[in-house]
mmCIF file of C-alpha atoms in Angstrom:
data_model
loop_
_atom_site.group_PDB
_atom_site.id
_atom_site.type_symbol
_atom_site.label_atom_id
_atom_site.label_comp_id
_atom_site.label_asym_id
_atom_site.label_seq_id
_atom_site.Cartn_x
_atom_site.Cartn_y
_atom_site.Cartn_z
ATOM 1 C CA MET A 1 0.000 0.000 0.000
ATOM 2 C CA ILE A 2 2.536 2.636 1.163
ATOM 3 C CA ASP A 3 6.253 2.205 0.588
ATOM 4 C CA ASN A 4 8.377 5.319 1.186
ATOM 5 C CA ILE A 5 7.377 8.372 3.200
ATOM 6 C CA ARG A 6 9.326 11.515 4.046
ATOM 7 C CA VAL A 7 8.273 13.314 7.220
ATOM 8 C CA ARG A 8 9.569 16.075 9.465
ATOM 9 C CA LEU A 9 9.342 15.561 13.244
ATOM 10 C CA TYR A 10 10.043 17.978 16.097
ATOM 11 C CA LYS A 11 9.816 15.740 19.161
ATOM 12 C CA PHE A 12 12.895 13.520 19.416
ATOM 13 C CA ARG A 13 15.897 12.659 21.553
ATOM 14 C CA VAL A 14 19.388 11.849 20.275
ATOM 15 C CA PHE A 15 20.999 9.464 22.766
ATOM 16 C CA ILE A 16 23.815 8.099 20.545
ATOM 17 C CA PRO A 17 25.185 11.260 18.876
ATOM 18 C CA ASP A 18 28.276 9.383 17.609
ATOM 19 C CA ASN A 19 26.032 7.705 14.994
ATOM 20 C CA TYR A 20 25.808 11.052 13.183
ATOM 21 C CA TYR A 21 28.261 13.411 11.501
ATOM 22 C CA CYS A 22 27.973 17.098 10.691
ATOM 23 C CA ILE A 23 27.468 17.838 6.985
ATOM 24 C CA SER A 24 27.809 21.607 7.417
ATOM 25 C CA ILE A 25 30.895 22.170 9.597
ATOM 26 C CA LYS A 26 33.903 19.877 9.397
ATOM 27 C CA ASN A 27 34.662 17.866 12.551
ATOM 28 C CA LYS A 28 31.764 19.421 14.465
ATOM 29 C CA VAL A 29 30.523 17.028 17.140
ATOM 30 C CA THR A 30 26.850 16.054 17.095
ATOM 31 C CA PRO A 31 25.234 17.466 20.257
ATOM 32 C CA HIS A 32 22.893 15.680 22.643
ATOM 33 C CA ILE A 33 19.456 16.916 21.589
ATOM 34 C CA ASP A 34 16.262 16.260 23.505
ATOM 35 C CA THR A 35 13.070 17.963 22.311
ATOM 36 C CA LEU A 36 10.696 15.241 23.485
ATOM 37 C CA THR A 37 9.814 17.392 26.465
ATOM 38 C CA ASP A 38 11.825 20.604 26.040
ATOM 39 C CA PHE A 39 11.563 22.935 23.031
ATOM 40 C CA SER A 40 14.193 25.379 24.317
ATOM 41 C CA CYS A 41 16.478 27.099 21.813
ATOM 42 C CA TYR A 42 19.631 25.363 23.137
ATOM 43 C CA ALA A 43 21.564 28.624 23.324
ATOM 44 C CA ASP A 44 24.700 26.786 24.444
ATOM 45 C CA ILE A 45 24.910 24.962 21.084
ATOM 46 C CA ASP A 46 26.702 27.476 18.886
ATOM 47 C CA THR A 47 26.099 27.504 15.105
ATOM 48 C CA ASN A 48 27.009 31.164 14.384
ATOM 49 C CA HIS A 49 23.353 31.538 13.407
ATOM 50 C CA ASN A 50 23.864 29.275 10.390
ATOM 51 C CA TYR A 51 22.002 26.120 9.339
ATOM 52 C CA VAL A 52 23.655 22.905 10.522
ATOM 53 C CA GLY A 53 22.787 19.352 9.531
ATOM 54 C CA TYR A 54 23.768 16.052 11.154
ATOM 55 C CA LYS A 55 23.403 12.932 9.006
ATOM 56 C CA LEU A 56 23.362 9.232 9.886
ATOM 57 C CA LYS A 57 26.657 7.505 9.097
ATOM 58 C CA SER A 58 26.092 5.483 5.935
ATOM 59 C CA TYR A 59 27.632 2.201 7.130
ATOM 60 C CA LEU A 60 25.096 1.788 9.961
ATOM 61 C CA LYS A 61 22.268 -0.707 9.473
ATOM 62 C CA THR A 62 19.466 -2.126 11.574
ATOM 63 C CA SER A 63 19.438 -5.728 12.792
ATOM 64 C CA ARG A 64 17.385 -6.483 9.660
ATOM 65 C CA GLY A 65 20.111 -5.049 7.438
ATOM 66 C CA TYR A 66 18.199 -1.922 6.409
ATOM 67 C CA THR A 67 19.417 1.678 6.289
ATOM 68 C CA PRO A 68 16.721 4.308 5.566
ATOM 69 C CA TYR A 69 17.288 6.603 2.600
ATOM 70 C CA LYS A 70 17.641 9.605 4.906
ATOM 71 C CA ILE A 71 17.852 10.344 8.616
ATOM 72 C CA LEU A 72 18.877 13.977 9.024
ATOM 73 C CA ILE A 73 18.920 16.137 12.165
ATOM 74 C CA GLN A 74 18.500 19.793 11.245
ATOM 75 C CA ASP A 75 19.470 22.792 13.380
ATOM 76 C CA ILE A 76 17.683 25.825 11.913
ATOM 77 C CA PRO A 77 18.289 29.057 13.887
ATOM 78 C CA PHE A 78 15.629 31.785 14.177
ATOM 79 C CA THR A 79 12.727 29.316 14.107
ATOM 80 C CA ASN A 80 10.235 28.584 16.876
ATOM 81 C CA ARG A 81 11.387 24.975 16.994
ATOM 82 C CA ARG A 82 15.081 25.087 16.292
ATOM 83 C CA PHE A 83 15.716 21.361 15.903
ATOM 84 C CA CYS A 84 13.839 18.974 13.626
ATOM 85 C CA LEU A 85 14.309 15.422 12.356
ATOM 86 C CA LEU A 86 13.842 14.595 8.677
ATOM 87 C CA ILE A 87 13.330 10.915 7.872
ATOM 88 C CA ASP A 88 12.804 9.296 4.473
ATOM 89 C CA ILE A 89 11.971 5.679 5.142
ATOM 90 C CA SER A 90 10.394 2.612 3.553
ATOM 91 C CA LEU A 91 7.616 1.436 5.867
ATOM 92 C CA PRO A 92 7.630 -2.199 4.619
ATOM 93 C CA LYS A 93 11.418 -2.367 5.034
ATOM 94 C CA ALA A 94 11.095 -1.046 8.578
ATOM 95 C CA LEU A 95 8.572 -3.814 9.276
ATOM 96 C CA TYR A 96 9.855 -6.760 7.204
ATOM 97 C CA GLY A 97 13.399 -5.849 6.195
ATOM 98 C CA HIS A 98 12.348 -5.655 2.518
ATOM 99 C CA ASN A 99 9.548 -4.042 0.509
ATOM 100 C CA LEU A 100 8.249 -6.976 -1.526
ATOM 101 C CA PHE A 101 5.460 -7.714 0.952
ATOM 102 C CA GLU A 102 2.797 -5.029 1.159
ATOM 103 C CA ILE A 103 1.558 -3.415 4.335
ATOM 104 C CA HIS A 104 -2.174 -3.056 5.001
ATOM 105 C CA GLU A 105 -4.244 -0.439 6.785
ATOM 106 C CA ASP A 106 -4.930 -2.714 9.766
ATOM 107 C CA GLN A 107 -1.147 -2.716 10.421
ATOM 108 C CA LEU A 108 -0.911 1.008 11.180
ATOM 109 C CA ASN A 109 0.086 0.686 14.831
ATOM 110 C CA GLU A 110 2.463 -2.156 13.985
ATOM 111 C CA VAL A 111 4.185 0.000 11.361
ATOM 112 C CA ILE A 112 4.440 3.034 13.677
ATOM 113 C CA TYR A 113 6.076 0.838 16.305
ATOM 114 C CA ALA A 114 8.455 -0.648 13.687
ATOM 115 C CA VAL A 115 9.626 2.853 12.695
ATOM 116 C CA TYR A 116 9.979 3.798 16.371
ATOM 117 C CA THR A 117 12.154 0.750 17.185
ATOM 118 C CA LEU A 118 14.187 1.169 13.981
ATOM 119 C CA LEU A 119 15.125 4.729 14.975
ATOM 120 C CA LEU A 120 16.015 3.508 18.460
ATOM 121 C CA GLU A 121 18.622 1.254 16.832
ATOM 122 C CA PHE A 122 20.167 4.376 15.286
ATOM 123 C CA GLY A 123 20.200 6.212 18.623
ATOM 124 C CA ILE A 124 17.081 8.365 18.241
ATOM 125 C CA GLU A 125 13.834 8.235 20.180
ATOM 126 C CA ILE A 126 10.750 9.857 18.659
ATOM 127 C CA SER A 127 7.170 10.463 19.728
ATOM 128 C CA LYS A 128 4.958 7.756 18.220
ATOM 129 C CA GLU A 129 1.975 10.066 18.668
ATOM 130 C CA GLU A 130 3.614 12.828 16.633
ATOM 131 C CA LEU A 131 4.513 10.410 13.816
ATOM 132 C CA LEU A 132 0.968 9.067 13.724
ATOM 133 C CA ASN A 133 -0.578 12.540 13.486
ATOM 134 C CA THR A 134 2.042 14.464 11.543
ATOM 135 C CA SER A 135 0.939 16.582 8.581
ATOM 136 C CA ARG A 136 4.530 17.482 7.661
ATOM 137 C CA ILE A 137 4.727 14.902 4.900
ATOM 138 C CA SER A 138 6.781 15.833 1.829
ATOM 139 C CA ARG A 139 6.805 12.475 0.043
ATOM 140 C CA ILE A 140 4.559 9.441 -0.105
ATOM 141 C CA ASP A 141 4.710 6.411 -2.423
ATOM 142 C CA TYR A 142 1.596 4.266 -2.947
ATOM 143 C CA CYS A 143 2.324 0.895 -4.543
ATOM 144 C CA LYS A 144 0.851 -2.441 -5.619
ATOM 145 C CA ASN A 145 2.412 -5.782 -6.539
ATOM 146 C CA ILE A 146 0.453 -7.912 -9.016
ATOM 147 C CA ILE A 147 1.242 -11.387 -10.352
ATOM 148 C CA ILE A 148 0.752 -11.549 -14.131
ATOM 149 C CA GLN A 149 1.307 -14.190 -16.821
ATOM 150 C CA LYS A 150 3.546 -12.603 -19.450
ATOM 151 C CA PRO A 151 7.156 -11.557 -18.738
ATOM 152 C CA ILE A 152 7.320 -8.013 -17.340
ATOM 153 C CA ASN A 153 9.712 -6.867 -20.073
ATOM 154 C CA GLU A 154 7.062 -7.538 -22.748
ATOM 155 C CA LEU A 155 4.502 -5.374 -20.986
ATOM 156 C CA VAL A 156 7.055 -2.634 -20.259
ATOM 157 C CA ALA A 157 8.161 -2.645 -23.915
ATOM 158 C CA LEU A 158 4.545 -2.016 -24.921
ATOM 159 C CA LEU A 159 3.989 0.690 -22.286
ATOM 160 C CA ARG A 160 7.084 2.564 -23.475
ATOM 161 C CA LYS A 161 5.074 3.444 -26.583
ATOM 162 C CA PHE A 162 2.317 5.076 -24.517
ATOM 163 C CA LYS A 163 1.996 8.750 -23.680
ATOM 164 C CA LYS A 164 0.606 10.036 -20.389
ATOM 165 C CA PRO A 165 -0.951 13.543 -20.415
ATOM 166 C CA ARG A 166 1.325 16.294 -19.028
ATOM 167 C CA SER A 167 4.108 13.806 -18.317
ATOM 168 C CA ARG A 168 7.613 13.051 -19.459
ATOM 169 C CA ILE A 169 8.881 9.504 -19.932
ATOM 170 C CA TYR A 170 11.852 8.352 -17.842
ATOM 171 C CA TYR A 171 13.856 5.161 -18.406
ATOM 172 C CA ARG A 172 15.383 3.972 -15.154
ATOM 173 C CA TYR A 173 16.641 0.439 -15.797
ATOM 174 C CA ASP A 174 15.438 -2.637 -17.692
ATOM 175 C CA PRO A 175 12.691 -3.560 -17.475
ATOM 176 C CA SER A 176 11.101 -0.371 -16.156
ATOM 177 C CA ILE A 177 9.325 2.800 -17.253
ATOM 178 C CA SER A 178 8.307 6.000 -15.449
ATOM 179 C CA PHE A 179 5.814 8.677 -16.437
ATOM 180 C CA GLY A 180 5.620 12.011 -14.673
ATOM 181 C CA THR A 181 7.334 15.163 -13.471
ATOM 182 C CA LYS A 182 9.588 16.207 -10.597
ATOM 183 C CA LYS A 183 6.490 16.433 -8.376
ATOM 184 C CA LYS A 184 4.742 13.155 -9.177
ATOM 185 C CA ARG A 185 5.735 10.003 -10.974
ATOM 186 C CA LEU A 186 4.133 6.703 -11.995
ATOM 187 C CA ASN A 187 6.729 3.910 -11.875
ATOM 188 C CA ILE A 188 6.273 0.479 -13.447
ATOM 189 C CA TYR A 189 8.886 -2.274 -13.221
ATOM 190 C CA ASP A 190 9.777 -5.917 -12.578
ATOM 191 C CA LYS A 191 9.757 -6.277 -8.786
ATOM 192 C CA ILE A 192 11.588 -9.605 -8.776
ATOM 193 C CA ALA A 193 14.412 -8.178 -10.912
ATOM 194 C CA GLU A 194 14.724 -5.209 -8.545
ATOM 195 C CA VAL A 195 14.855 -7.349 -5.389
ATOM 196 C CA VAL A 196 17.430 -9.719 -6.910
ATOM 197 C CA THR A 197 19.606 -6.825 -8.161
ATOM 198 C CA LYS A 198 19.578 -4.940 -4.841
ATOM 199 C CA ALA A 199 19.843 -7.964 -2.541
ATOM 200 C CA ASP A 200 22.508 -8.032 0.162
ATOM 201 C CA LYS A 201 25.541 -10.258 -0.574
ATOM 202 C CA ASP A 202 25.544 -11.632 2.968
ATOM 203 C CA THR A 203 24.033 -15.137 2.780
ATOM 204 C CA GLU A 204 22.353 -14.643 6.161
ATOM 205 C CA ALA A 205 20.653 -11.390 5.144
ATOM 206 C CA ILE A 206 16.877 -11.228 4.692
ATOM 207 C CA THR A 207 17.137 -9.764 1.189
ATOM 208 C CA TYR A 208 19.654 -12.419 0.078
ATOM 209 C CA LYS A 209 17.323 -15.255 1.144
ATOM 210 C CA LEU A 210 14.326 -13.524 -0.424
ATOM 211 C CA ALA A 211 16.193 -13.058 -3.722
ATOM 212 C CA ARG A 212 17.048 -16.771 -3.871
ATOM 213 C CA LEU A 213 13.396 -17.673 -3.216
ATOM 214 C CA LEU A 214 12.216 -15.340 -5.969
ATOM 215 C CA GLU A 215 14.742 -16.803 -8.417
ATOM 216 C CA VAL A 216 13.349 -20.277 -7.718
ATOM 217 C CA LEU A 217 9.796 -19.038 -8.272
ATOM 218 C CA GLN A 218 10.698 -17.304 -11.521
ATOM 219 C CA ILE A 219 12.816 -20.109 -12.989
ATOM 220 C CA ASN A 220 10.680 -23.083 -11.948
ATOM 221 C CA TYR A 221 7.200 -21.561 -11.907
ATOM 222 C CA GLY A 222 7.482 -18.567 -14.233
ATOM 223 C CA THR A 223 6.325 -16.155 -11.516
ATOM 224 C CA GLN A 224 6.106 -12.546 -12.710
ATOM 225 C CA VAL A 225 5.563 -9.706 -10.208
ATOM 226 C CA PHE A 226 4.405 -6.457 -11.824
ATOM 227 C CA ARG A 227 5.102 -3.443 -9.609
ATOM 228 C CA ILE A 228 3.210 -0.171 -10.017
ATOM 229 C CA GLU A 229 3.757 2.800 -7.731
ATOM 230 C CA GLN A 230 2.638 6.417 -7.674
ATOM 231 C CA ARG A 231 5.092 8.775 -6.034
ATOM 232 C CA LEU A 232 4.046 12.216 -4.796
ATOM 233 C CA TYR A 233 6.664 14.804 -3.829
ATOM 234 C CA GLY A 234 5.870 17.914 -1.790
ATOM 235 C CA LYS A 235 3.046 18.818 0.569
ATOM 236 C CA GLN A 236 1.236 20.905 -2.072
ATOM 237 C CA THR A 237 1.331 18.042 -4.585
ATOM 238 C CA ILE A 238 -0.113 15.627 -2.030
ATOM 239 C CA GLU A 239 -2.904 18.076 -1.147
ATOM 240 C CA ARG A 240 -3.690 18.749 -4.814
ATOM 241 C CA GLU A 241 -3.830 15.048 -5.710
ATOM 242 C CA LEU A 242 -6.152 14.252 -2.792
ATOM 243 C CA LYS A 243 -8.348 17.374 -2.711
ATOM 244 C CA SER A 244 -11.356 15.508 -4.115
ATOM 245 C CA ILE A 245 -11.369 12.974 -1.257
ATOM 246 C CA LEU A 246 -9.585 14.692 1.666
ATOM 247 C CA LYS A 247 -9.514 18.175 3.160
ATOM 248 C CA SER A 248 -6.017 19.590 3.585
ATOM 249 C CA ASP A 249 -6.433 19.620 7.386
ATOM 250 C CA ASP A 250 -7.145 15.873 7.311
ATOM 251 C CA ILE A 251 -3.935 14.970 5.495
ATOM 252 C CA VAL A 252 -1.914 13.326 8.260
ATOM 253 C CA LEU A 253 -0.109 9.994 8.248
ATOM 254 C CA LYS A 254 -2.867 7.985 9.919
ATOM 255 C CA THR A 255 -5.484 9.114 7.341
ATOM 256 C CA LEU A 256 -3.111 8.556 4.402
ATOM 257 C CA PHE A 257 -2.602 4.998 5.639
ATOM 258 C CA SER A 258 -5.611 3.904 3.588
ATOM 259 C CA GLN A 259 -6.204 1.246 0.928
ATOM 260 C CA LYS A 260 -9.035 3.397 -0.448
ATOM 261 C CA ILE A 261 -6.639 6.296 -1.076
ATOM 262 C CA ALA A 262 -3.996 3.961 -2.523
ATOM 263 C CA SER A 263 -6.543 2.433 -4.908
ATOM 264 C CA TYR A 264 -7.892 5.862 -5.893
ATOM 265 C CA LEU A 265 -4.465 7.311 -6.751
ATOM 266 C CA LEU A 266 -3.079 4.294 -8.589
ATOM 267 C CA ASN A 267 -6.291 3.802 -10.574
ATOM 268 C CA LYS A 268 -6.381 7.507 -11.485
ATOM 269 C CA HIS A 269 -2.875 7.525 -12.941
ATOM 270 C CA TRP A 270 -2.914 3.991 -14.416
ATOM 271 C CA SER A 271 -6.195 4.613 -16.266
ATOM 272 C CA SER A 272 -4.899 7.987 -17.472
ATOM 273 C CA LEU A 273 -1.954 6.183 -19.047
ATOM 274 C CA ALA A 274 -3.481 2.926 -20.299
ATOM 275 C CA TYR A 275 -7.254 2.799 -20.582
ATOM 276 C CA GLU A 276 -8.735 -0.324 -22.136
ATOM 277 C CA GLU A 277 -9.632 1.032 -25.593
ATOM 278 C CA LYS A 278 -6.155 2.486 -26.146
ATOM 279 C CA PHE A 279 -4.489 -0.714 -24.946
ATOM 280 C CA LYS A 280 -6.513 -2.722 -27.482
ATOM 281 C CA ALA A 281 -5.621 -0.338 -30.301
ATOM 282 C CA PHE A 282 -1.912 -0.799 -29.620
ATOM 283 C CA LEU A 283 -2.194 -4.591 -29.630
ATOM 284 C CA LEU A 284 -4.291 -4.722 -32.803
ATOM 285 C CA GLY A 285 -1.785 -2.426 -34.493
ATOM 286 C CA GLU A 286 0.907 -5.102 -34.109
ATOM 287 C CA GLN A 287 -0.827 -7.183 -36.781
ATOM 288 C CA ASP A 288 0.165 -6.693 -40.413
ATOM 289 C CA LEU A 289 -1.705 -3.922 -42.221
ATOM 290 C CA HIS A 290 -3.585 -6.345 -44.500
ATOM 291 C CA THR A 291 -4.991 -8.236 -41.497
ATOM 292 C CA ILE A 292 -5.988 -5.010 -39.771
ATOM 293 C CA ILE A 293 -7.837 -3.754 -42.835
ATOM 294 C CA THR A 294 -9.524 -7.034 -43.812
ATOM 295 C CA GLU A 295 -10.197 -8.880 -40.549
ATOM 296 C CA THR A 296 -10.887 -5.820 -38.405
ATOM 297 C CA ALA A 297 -13.012 -4.255 -41.141
ATOM 298 C CA LYS A 298 -15.047 -7.446 -41.361
ATOM 299 C CA LEU A 299 -15.702 -7.424 -37.600
ATOM 300 C CA VAL A 300 -16.627 -3.752 -37.690
ATOM 301 C CA ARG A 301 -19.199 -4.370 -40.443
ATOM 302 C CA GLN A 302 -20.667 -7.297 -38.501
ATOM 303 C CA GLN A 303 -20.842 -5.486 -35.178
ATOM 304 C CA ASN A 304 -21.392 -1.864 -36.193
ATOM 305 C CA LYS A 305 -22.914 -2.087 -39.719
ATOM 306 C CA LYS A 306 -20.265 0.390 -40.898
ATOM 307 C CA ASN A 307 -17.136 0.272 -43.020
ATOM 308 C CA LEU A 308 -13.777 0.701 -41.323
ATOM 309 C CA ASN A 309 -12.194 4.075 -42.011
ATOM 310 C CA PRO A 310 -8.712 3.289 -43.441
ATOM 311 C CA PHE A 311 -7.234 6.057 -41.304
ATOM 312 C CA TYR A 312 -8.156 3.991 -38.216
ATOM 313 C CA ALA A 313 -6.074 1.091 -39.512
ATOM 314 C CA LEU A 314 -3.187 3.425 -40.296
ATOM 315 C CA TYR A 315 -3.343 5.031 -36.851
ATOM 316 C CA MET A 316 -3.308 1.638 -35.092
ATOM 317 C CA LYS A 317 -0.294 0.612 -37.159
ATOM 318 C CA LEU A 318 1.549 3.812 -36.328
ATOM 319 C CA LEU A 319 0.754 3.362 -32.606
ATOM 320 C CA ALA A 320 2.305 -0.094 -32.569
ATOM 321 C CA GLU A 321 5.354 0.787 -34.654
ATOM 322 C CA LYS A 322 6.214 4.327 -33.559
ATOM 323 C CA GLY A 323 4.422 4.914 -30.274
ATOM 324 C CA GLU A 324 1.629 7.291 -29.344
ATOM 325 C CA GLU A 325 3.485 10.597 -29.549
ATOM 326 C CA ALA A 326 5.010 9.898 -32.992
ATOM 327 C CA ALA A 327 1.718 8.450 -34.297
ATOM 328 C CA ASN A 328 -0.170 11.611 -33.295
ATOM 329 C CA ARG A 329 2.484 13.764 -34.924
ATOM 330 C CA ASP A 330 2.402 11.793 -38.201
ATOM 331 C CA MET A 331 -1.395 11.817 -38.337
ATOM 332 C CA LYS A 332 -1.451 15.597 -37.893
ATOM 333 C CA LEU A 333 0.612 15.909 -41.065
ATOM 334 C CA MET A 334 -2.292 14.305 -42.942
ATOM 335 C CA ARG A 335 -5.276 15.647 -41.026
ATOM 336 C CA LYS A 336 -6.154 18.636 -38.857
ATOM 337 C CA ALA A 337 -5.760 18.317 -35.100
ATOM 338 C CA THR A 338 -9.541 18.466 -34.658
ATOM 339 C CA SER A 339 -9.927 15.577 -37.108
ATOM 340 C CA ILE A 340 -7.367 13.510 -35.196
ATOM 341 C CA LYS A 341 -9.345 13.925 -31.965
ATOM 342 C CA MET A 342 -12.499 12.782 -33.777
ATOM 343 C CA TYR A 343 -10.731 9.780 -35.321
ATOM 344 C CA LYS A 344 -9.287 8.737 -31.946
ATOM 345 C CA LYS A 345 -12.672 9.071 -30.261
ATOM 346 C CA GLU A 346 -14.412 6.961 -32.922
ATOM 347 C CA LEU A 347 -11.560 4.433 -33.025
ATOM 348 C CA TYR A 348 -11.640 3.888 -29.266
ATOM 349 C CA GLU A 349 -15.416 3.453 -29.422
ATOM 350 C CA LEU A 350 -14.863 0.687 -31.975
ATOM 351 C CA MET A 351 -12.378 -0.984 -29.612
ATOM 352 C CA ASN A 352 -15.252 -1.690 -27.219
ATOM 353 C CA ILE A 353 -16.845 -4.104 -29.694
ATOM 354 C CA LEU A 354 -13.693 -5.776 -31.011
ATOM 355 C CA PRO A 355 -12.506 -8.963 -29.272
ATOM 356 C CA ILE A 356 -8.811 -9.523 -28.689
ATOM 357 C CA ASN A 357 -6.948 -12.703 -27.826
ATOM 358 C CA ASP A 358 -3.653 -11.644 -26.262
ATOM 359 C CA LEU A 359 -2.267 -12.535 -22.838
ATOM 360 C CA ARG A 360 -0.962 -8.992 -22.440
ATOM 361 C CA PHE A 361 -4.534 -7.739 -22.577
ATOM 362 C CA THR A 362 -5.489 -10.356 -19.969
ATOM 363 C CA ASP A 363 -2.618 -9.053 -17.817
ATOM 364 C CA TYR A 364 -3.833 -5.482 -18.356
ATOM 365 C CA GLN A 365 -7.277 -6.483 -17.049
ATOM 366 C CA THR A 366 -5.674 -8.286 -14.091
ATOM 367 C CA ILE A 367 -3.672 -5.165 -13.193
ATOM 368 C CA THR A 368 -6.673 -2.861 -13.523
ATOM 369 C CA ASN A 369 -8.963 -5.089 -11.454
ATOM 370 C CA SER A 370 -6.322 -5.645 -8.784
ATOM 371 C CA ILE A 371 -5.859 -1.883 -8.362
ATOM 372 C CA LYS A 372 -9.594 -1.196 -8.247
ATOM 373 C CA ASN A 373 -10.479 -4.075 -5.911
ATOM 374 C CA TRP A 374 -7.186 -3.936 -4.011
ATOM 375 C CA ASP A 375 -6.587 -7.687 -4.240
ATOM 376 C CA LYS A 376 -4.195 -9.000 -1.628
ATOM 377 C CA PHE A 377 -0.748 -9.851 -2.965
ATOM 378 C CA SER A 378 0.866 -13.156 -2.030
ATOM 379 C CA LEU A 379 3.578 -15.320 -3.531
ATOM 380 C CA PRO A 380 2.881 -18.878 -4.760
ATOM 381 C CA ILE A 381 3.714 -21.584 -2.225
ATOM 382 C CA ILE A 382 6.695 -23.780 -3.082
ATOM 383 C CA PRO A 383 6.217 -27.438 -2.038
ATOM 384 C CA ASN A 384 8.777 -28.463 0.605
ATOM 385 C CA ASN A 385 10.089 -24.911 0.664
ATOM 386 C CA LYS A 386 13.469 -24.780 2.442
ATOM 387 C CA TYR A 387 14.044 -21.055 1.926
#
């Protein structure tokens, strides 16, 4: 449901300052800070009225082998609350040691406690109540794992031809694709490949054992785990994305810990990218032009009592061969922009009556239904599993 969050906390106590180093002033010792009960300005801690940051030493890990992306103590002079703690952390990794398994809304208190104990291992005590009710959230990632039939790289290769409104396309690593901006991004990738690539080399580590299990599942059972996640960066972005279902005053961690919100956001951005009619048009366009014109035209006459406009066949072919952006550009060279919109509208209406026999379309329906219904993710059981 939720993977990474980035929050700012003001109630905390640093009881192992040696775990942190100053990123602003060379060789400056990390002070003992305790704002759990005292919000004094700490006048005896001199910073020459400049910002000072203290960061967790990168070699430190929890007993589960996990180091959060960021744990940063900030000393900001001339503010009401001089010290604050910025944490960017994966909630599933805090709970399980990895983020393959999803967390669910009935695990809220369990997750809060996991974050609390994780920070204790790094020498910081926080207020669980503040974390639960904080509105100072500057990043949140909603995610879903879905088991599909076709290899992930085939679906990603198809999605790389799609265009999402008001979004750029980013290529991270194979097989993956991202659509979005600096403020929000829809990521799609092979979760098994990611876990195996990032797994710890220590044979006793949780991620090492999980990677070996996933390799067995993929090699022997053909298991494919499709990962989709919507990342939101910045408080204003989060408020804007959720304004139709939440008031800004209600946006705190405990209300965002919701399967309903996760389903709403992922469905909104997934359907904006790959709605059913467009997905069908791409798949039909992979056929040779003669088949598209003859077979599809025949079905259209049977179902709709109309002849197939040859420009529809051409557009489908261009979609499959060049991708959505290039296809739109080429069509505009032959027809006005208003005509293109009309053709696309009529073409996608035709897609509703045309059958398609392709496992990628079956996988598309599985993904869409899983996001809408929020189906619970679980791995297949291996007989006599020794992992």
